[in-house]
One Martini backbone bead per residue (centre of mass of N, CA, C, O) as a GRO file, in nm:
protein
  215
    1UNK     BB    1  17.725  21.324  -9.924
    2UNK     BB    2  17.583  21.152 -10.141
    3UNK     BB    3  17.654  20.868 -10.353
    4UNK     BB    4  17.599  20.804 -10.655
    5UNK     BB    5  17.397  20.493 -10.765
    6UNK     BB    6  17.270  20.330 -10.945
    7UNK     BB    7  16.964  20.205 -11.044
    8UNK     BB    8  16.775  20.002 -10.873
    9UNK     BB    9  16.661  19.665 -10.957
   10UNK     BB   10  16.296  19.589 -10.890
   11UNK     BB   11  16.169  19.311 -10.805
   12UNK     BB   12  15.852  19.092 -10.830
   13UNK     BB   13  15.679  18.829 -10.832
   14UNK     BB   14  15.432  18.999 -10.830
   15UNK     BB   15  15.196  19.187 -10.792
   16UNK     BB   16  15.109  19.488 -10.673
   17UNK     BB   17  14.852  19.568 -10.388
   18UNK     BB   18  14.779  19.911 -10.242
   19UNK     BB   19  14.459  19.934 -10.330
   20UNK     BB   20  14.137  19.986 -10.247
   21UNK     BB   21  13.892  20.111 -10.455
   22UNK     BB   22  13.635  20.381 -10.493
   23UNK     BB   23  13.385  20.517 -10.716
   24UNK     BB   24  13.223  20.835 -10.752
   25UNK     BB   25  13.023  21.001 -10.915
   26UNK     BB   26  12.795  21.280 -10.947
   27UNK     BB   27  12.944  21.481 -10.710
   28UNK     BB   28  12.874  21.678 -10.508
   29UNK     BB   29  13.033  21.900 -10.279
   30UNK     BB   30  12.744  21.855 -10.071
   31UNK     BB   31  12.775  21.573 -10.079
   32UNK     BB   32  13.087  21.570  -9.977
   33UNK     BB   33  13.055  21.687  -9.684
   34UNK     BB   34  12.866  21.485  -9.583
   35UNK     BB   35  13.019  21.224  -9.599
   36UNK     BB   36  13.298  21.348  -9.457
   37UNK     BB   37  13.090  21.414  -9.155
   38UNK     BB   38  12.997  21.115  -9.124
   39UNK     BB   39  13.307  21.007  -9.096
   40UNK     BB   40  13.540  20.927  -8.876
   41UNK     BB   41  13.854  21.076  -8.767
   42UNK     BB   42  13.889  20.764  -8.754
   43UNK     BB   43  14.040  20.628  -9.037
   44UNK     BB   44  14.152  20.397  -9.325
   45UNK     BB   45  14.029  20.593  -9.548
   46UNK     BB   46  14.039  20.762  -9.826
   47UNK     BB   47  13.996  21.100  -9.984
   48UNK     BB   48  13.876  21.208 -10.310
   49UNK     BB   49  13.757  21.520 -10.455
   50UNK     BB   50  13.688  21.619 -10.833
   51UNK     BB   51  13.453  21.789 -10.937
   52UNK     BB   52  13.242  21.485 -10.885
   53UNK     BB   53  13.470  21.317 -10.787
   54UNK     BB   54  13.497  20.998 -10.574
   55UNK     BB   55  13.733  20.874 -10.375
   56UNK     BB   56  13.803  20.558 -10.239
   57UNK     BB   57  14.077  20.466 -10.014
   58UNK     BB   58  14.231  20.125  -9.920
   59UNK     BB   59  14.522  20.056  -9.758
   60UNK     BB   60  14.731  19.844  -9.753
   61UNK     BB   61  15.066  19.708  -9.698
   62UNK     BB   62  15.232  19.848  -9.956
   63UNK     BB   63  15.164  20.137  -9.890
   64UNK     BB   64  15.216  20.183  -9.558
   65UNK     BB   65  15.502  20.082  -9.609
   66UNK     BB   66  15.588  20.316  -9.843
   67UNK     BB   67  15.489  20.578  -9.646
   68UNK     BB   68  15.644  20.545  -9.406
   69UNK     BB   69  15.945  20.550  -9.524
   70UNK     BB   70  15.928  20.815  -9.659
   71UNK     BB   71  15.886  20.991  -9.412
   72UNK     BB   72  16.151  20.866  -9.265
   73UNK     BB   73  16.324  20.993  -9.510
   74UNK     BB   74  16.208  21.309  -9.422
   75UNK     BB   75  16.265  21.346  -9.168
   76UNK     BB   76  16.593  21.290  -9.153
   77UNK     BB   77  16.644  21.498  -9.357
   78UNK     BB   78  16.577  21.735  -9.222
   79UNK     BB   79  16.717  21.682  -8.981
   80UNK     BB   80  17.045  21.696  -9.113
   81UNK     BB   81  16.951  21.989  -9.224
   82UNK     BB   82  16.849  22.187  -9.028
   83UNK     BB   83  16.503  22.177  -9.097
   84UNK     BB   84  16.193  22.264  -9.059
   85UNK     BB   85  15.854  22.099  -8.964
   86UNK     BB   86  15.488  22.053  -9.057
   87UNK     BB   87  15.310  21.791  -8.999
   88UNK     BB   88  14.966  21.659  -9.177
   89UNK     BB   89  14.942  21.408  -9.328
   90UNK     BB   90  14.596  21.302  -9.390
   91UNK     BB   91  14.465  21.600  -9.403
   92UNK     BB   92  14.234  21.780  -9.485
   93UNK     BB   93  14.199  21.907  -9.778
   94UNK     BB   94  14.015  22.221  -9.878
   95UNK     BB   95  13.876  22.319 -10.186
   96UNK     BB   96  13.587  22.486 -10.289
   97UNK     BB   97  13.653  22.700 -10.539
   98UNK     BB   98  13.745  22.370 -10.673
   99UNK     BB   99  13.653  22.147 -10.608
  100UNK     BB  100  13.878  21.995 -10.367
  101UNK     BB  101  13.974  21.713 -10.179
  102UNK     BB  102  14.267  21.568  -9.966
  103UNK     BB  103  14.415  21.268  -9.857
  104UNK     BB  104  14.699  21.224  -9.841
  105UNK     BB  105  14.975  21.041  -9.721
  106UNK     BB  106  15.145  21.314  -9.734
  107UNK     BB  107  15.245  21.650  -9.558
  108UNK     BB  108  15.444  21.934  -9.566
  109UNK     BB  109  15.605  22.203  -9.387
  110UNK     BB  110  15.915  22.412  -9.470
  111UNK     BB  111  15.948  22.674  -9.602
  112UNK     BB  112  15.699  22.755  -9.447
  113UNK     BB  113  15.639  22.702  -9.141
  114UNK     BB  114  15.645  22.962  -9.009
  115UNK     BB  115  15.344  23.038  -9.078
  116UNK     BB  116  15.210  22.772  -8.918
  117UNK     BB  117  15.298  22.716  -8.641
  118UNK     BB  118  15.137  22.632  -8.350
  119UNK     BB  119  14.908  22.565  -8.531
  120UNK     BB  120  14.636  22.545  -8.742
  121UNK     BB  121  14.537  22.546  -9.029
  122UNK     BB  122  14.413  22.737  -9.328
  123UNK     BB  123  14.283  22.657  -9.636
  124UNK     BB  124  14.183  22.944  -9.697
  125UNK     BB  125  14.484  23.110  -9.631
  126UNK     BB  126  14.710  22.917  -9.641
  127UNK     BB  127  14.907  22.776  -9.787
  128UNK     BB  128  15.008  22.488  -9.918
  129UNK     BB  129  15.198  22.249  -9.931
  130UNK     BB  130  15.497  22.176 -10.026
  131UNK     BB  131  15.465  21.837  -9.956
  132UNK     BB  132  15.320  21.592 -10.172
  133UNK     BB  133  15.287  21.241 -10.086
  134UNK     BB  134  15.209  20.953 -10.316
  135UNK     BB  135  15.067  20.676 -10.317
  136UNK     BB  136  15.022  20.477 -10.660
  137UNK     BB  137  14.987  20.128 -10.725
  138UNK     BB  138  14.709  20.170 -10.837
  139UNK     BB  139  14.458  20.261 -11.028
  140UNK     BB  140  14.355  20.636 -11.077
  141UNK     BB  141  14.105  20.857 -11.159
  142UNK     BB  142  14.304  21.079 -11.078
  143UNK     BB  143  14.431  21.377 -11.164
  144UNK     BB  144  14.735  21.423 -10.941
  145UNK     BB  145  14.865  21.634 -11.101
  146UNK     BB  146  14.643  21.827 -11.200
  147UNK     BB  147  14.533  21.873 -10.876
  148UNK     BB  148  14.764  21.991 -10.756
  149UNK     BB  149  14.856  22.206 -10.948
  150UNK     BB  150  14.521  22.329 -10.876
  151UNK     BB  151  14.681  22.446 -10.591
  152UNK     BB  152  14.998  22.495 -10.583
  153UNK     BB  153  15.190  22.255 -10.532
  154UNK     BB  154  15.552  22.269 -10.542
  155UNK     BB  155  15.553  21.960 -10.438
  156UNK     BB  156  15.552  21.621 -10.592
  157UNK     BB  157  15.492  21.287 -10.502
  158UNK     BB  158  15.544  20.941 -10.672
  159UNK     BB  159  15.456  20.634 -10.566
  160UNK     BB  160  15.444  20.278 -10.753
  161UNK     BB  161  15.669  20.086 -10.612
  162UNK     BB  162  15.916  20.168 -10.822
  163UNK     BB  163  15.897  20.441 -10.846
  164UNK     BB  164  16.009  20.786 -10.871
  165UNK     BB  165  15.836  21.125 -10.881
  166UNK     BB  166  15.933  21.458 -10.971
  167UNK     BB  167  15.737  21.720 -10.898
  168UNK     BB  168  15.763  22.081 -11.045
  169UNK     BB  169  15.607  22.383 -11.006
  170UNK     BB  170  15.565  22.538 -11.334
  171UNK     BB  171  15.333  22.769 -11.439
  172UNK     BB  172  15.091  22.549 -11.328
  173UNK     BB  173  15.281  22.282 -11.343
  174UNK     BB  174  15.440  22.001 -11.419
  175UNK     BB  175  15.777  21.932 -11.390
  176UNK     BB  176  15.981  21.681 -11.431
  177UNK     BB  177  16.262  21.592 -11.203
  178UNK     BB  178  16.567  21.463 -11.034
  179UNK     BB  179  16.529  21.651 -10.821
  180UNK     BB  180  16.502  21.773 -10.523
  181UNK     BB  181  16.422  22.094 -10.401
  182UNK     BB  182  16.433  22.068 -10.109
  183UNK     BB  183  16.651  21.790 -10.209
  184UNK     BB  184  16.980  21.852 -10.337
  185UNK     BB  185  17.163  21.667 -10.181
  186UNK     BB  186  16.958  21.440 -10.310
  187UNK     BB  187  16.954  21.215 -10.504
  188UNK     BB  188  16.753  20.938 -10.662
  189UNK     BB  189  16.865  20.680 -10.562
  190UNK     BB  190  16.827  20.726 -10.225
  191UNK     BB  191  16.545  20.596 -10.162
  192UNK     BB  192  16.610  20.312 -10.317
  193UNK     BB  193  16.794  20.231 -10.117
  194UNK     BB  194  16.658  20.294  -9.859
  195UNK     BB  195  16.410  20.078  -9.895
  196UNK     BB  196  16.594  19.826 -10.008
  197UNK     BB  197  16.696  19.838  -9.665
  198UNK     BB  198  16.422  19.832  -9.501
  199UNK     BB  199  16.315  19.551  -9.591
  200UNK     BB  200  16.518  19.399  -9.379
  201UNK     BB  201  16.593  19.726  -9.219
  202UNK     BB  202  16.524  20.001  -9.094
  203UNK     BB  203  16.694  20.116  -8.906
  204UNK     BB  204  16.960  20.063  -9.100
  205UNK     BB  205  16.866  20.253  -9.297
  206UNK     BB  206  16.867  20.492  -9.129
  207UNK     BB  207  17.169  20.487  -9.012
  208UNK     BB  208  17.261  20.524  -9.310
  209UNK     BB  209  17.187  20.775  -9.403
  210UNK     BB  210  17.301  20.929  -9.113
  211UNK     BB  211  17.633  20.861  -9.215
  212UNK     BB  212  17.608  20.865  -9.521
  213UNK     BB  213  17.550  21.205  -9.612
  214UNK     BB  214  17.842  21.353  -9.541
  215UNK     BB  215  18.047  21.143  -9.700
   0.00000   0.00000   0.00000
């Protein structure tokens, strides 16, 4: 068990920019799926499209240094807690009959697992991402606690370069935990310590992690 220890204060010299958005309204879902599919599948663009707002955001150098940080501190839980995960990365979800469509920064099966193992997901038939995370440092036109509870995900992480909050599903809202649900034996400062560790040295961070997370 993680020792629970005051929330680190973390200052930075100037403001963080984590990303260049660009905004397009007035956007079909048939002229969201052409932009979609003429664009080549790998690139480093994400698209956000949520019922005629169609968001392009460019991540950099802060967005992907927590993004994947975060991924490797949710890998290594999963791995110590001896739980199964099926890693979705920034892969399309796509939801026609609700016009929403996003490629978060992060998203696993954990839960679910055992539905997904195997294939490719089918988000027409099987459930959401139990865990999605997105960093968002920088202002986003979309209301992304809005958009996730209206697919169904039941854990949302956002961290915007300073803040980690933890939003669980419940009857159809998000409503912030201090603790996440799917990880009840790590505190809150955990992720924290983490991160501000891993800024001097990653590995150190990592194998911090796995030693004292049992003592």
């Amino acid at each position: 068990m993680v020792i629970a220890a005051p929330e680190p204060k973390t200052e930075f010299q100037q403001p963080l920019i984590g990303e260049q958005r660009v905004v397009i309204r007035g956007i079909s879902w048939e002229a969201y799926l052409q932009i979609l599919n003429a664009l080549p599948q790998s690139r480093g663009s994400r698209l956000t499209y949520d019922d005629g707002v169609l968001e392009i955001t460019m991540p950099l150098e802060d967005h992907e240094f927590y993004g994947r940080l975060i991924e490797c501190f949710i890998r290594t839980l999963v791995e110590l807690l001896g739980m199964r995960m099926k890693t979705m990365g920034s892969t399309t979800m796509n939801y026609p009959h609700l016009k929403k469509s996003a490629e978060p920064d992060n998203d696993y099966y954990i839960q679910n697992q055992p539905l997904v193992k195997g294939r490719n997901v089918d988000f027409s038939q099987d459930p959401p991402p139990d865990l999605v995370v997105e960093v968002d440092i920088t202002h986003t036109d979309i209301q992304k606690n809005q958009f996730y509870a209206s697919i169904g995900v039941p854990e949302f992480w956002r961290f915007n370069g300073k803040v980690w909050r933890i939003y669980q599903l419940q009857e159809g809202v998000y409503v912030e935990v201090e603790v996440s649900p799917t990880f009840p034996q790590v505190p809150k400062d955990g992720l924290y310590r983490f991160l501000e560790q891993a800024k001097n040295d990653e590995i150190e961070a990592v194998q911090s992690l796995r030693s004292g997370f049992f003592s």
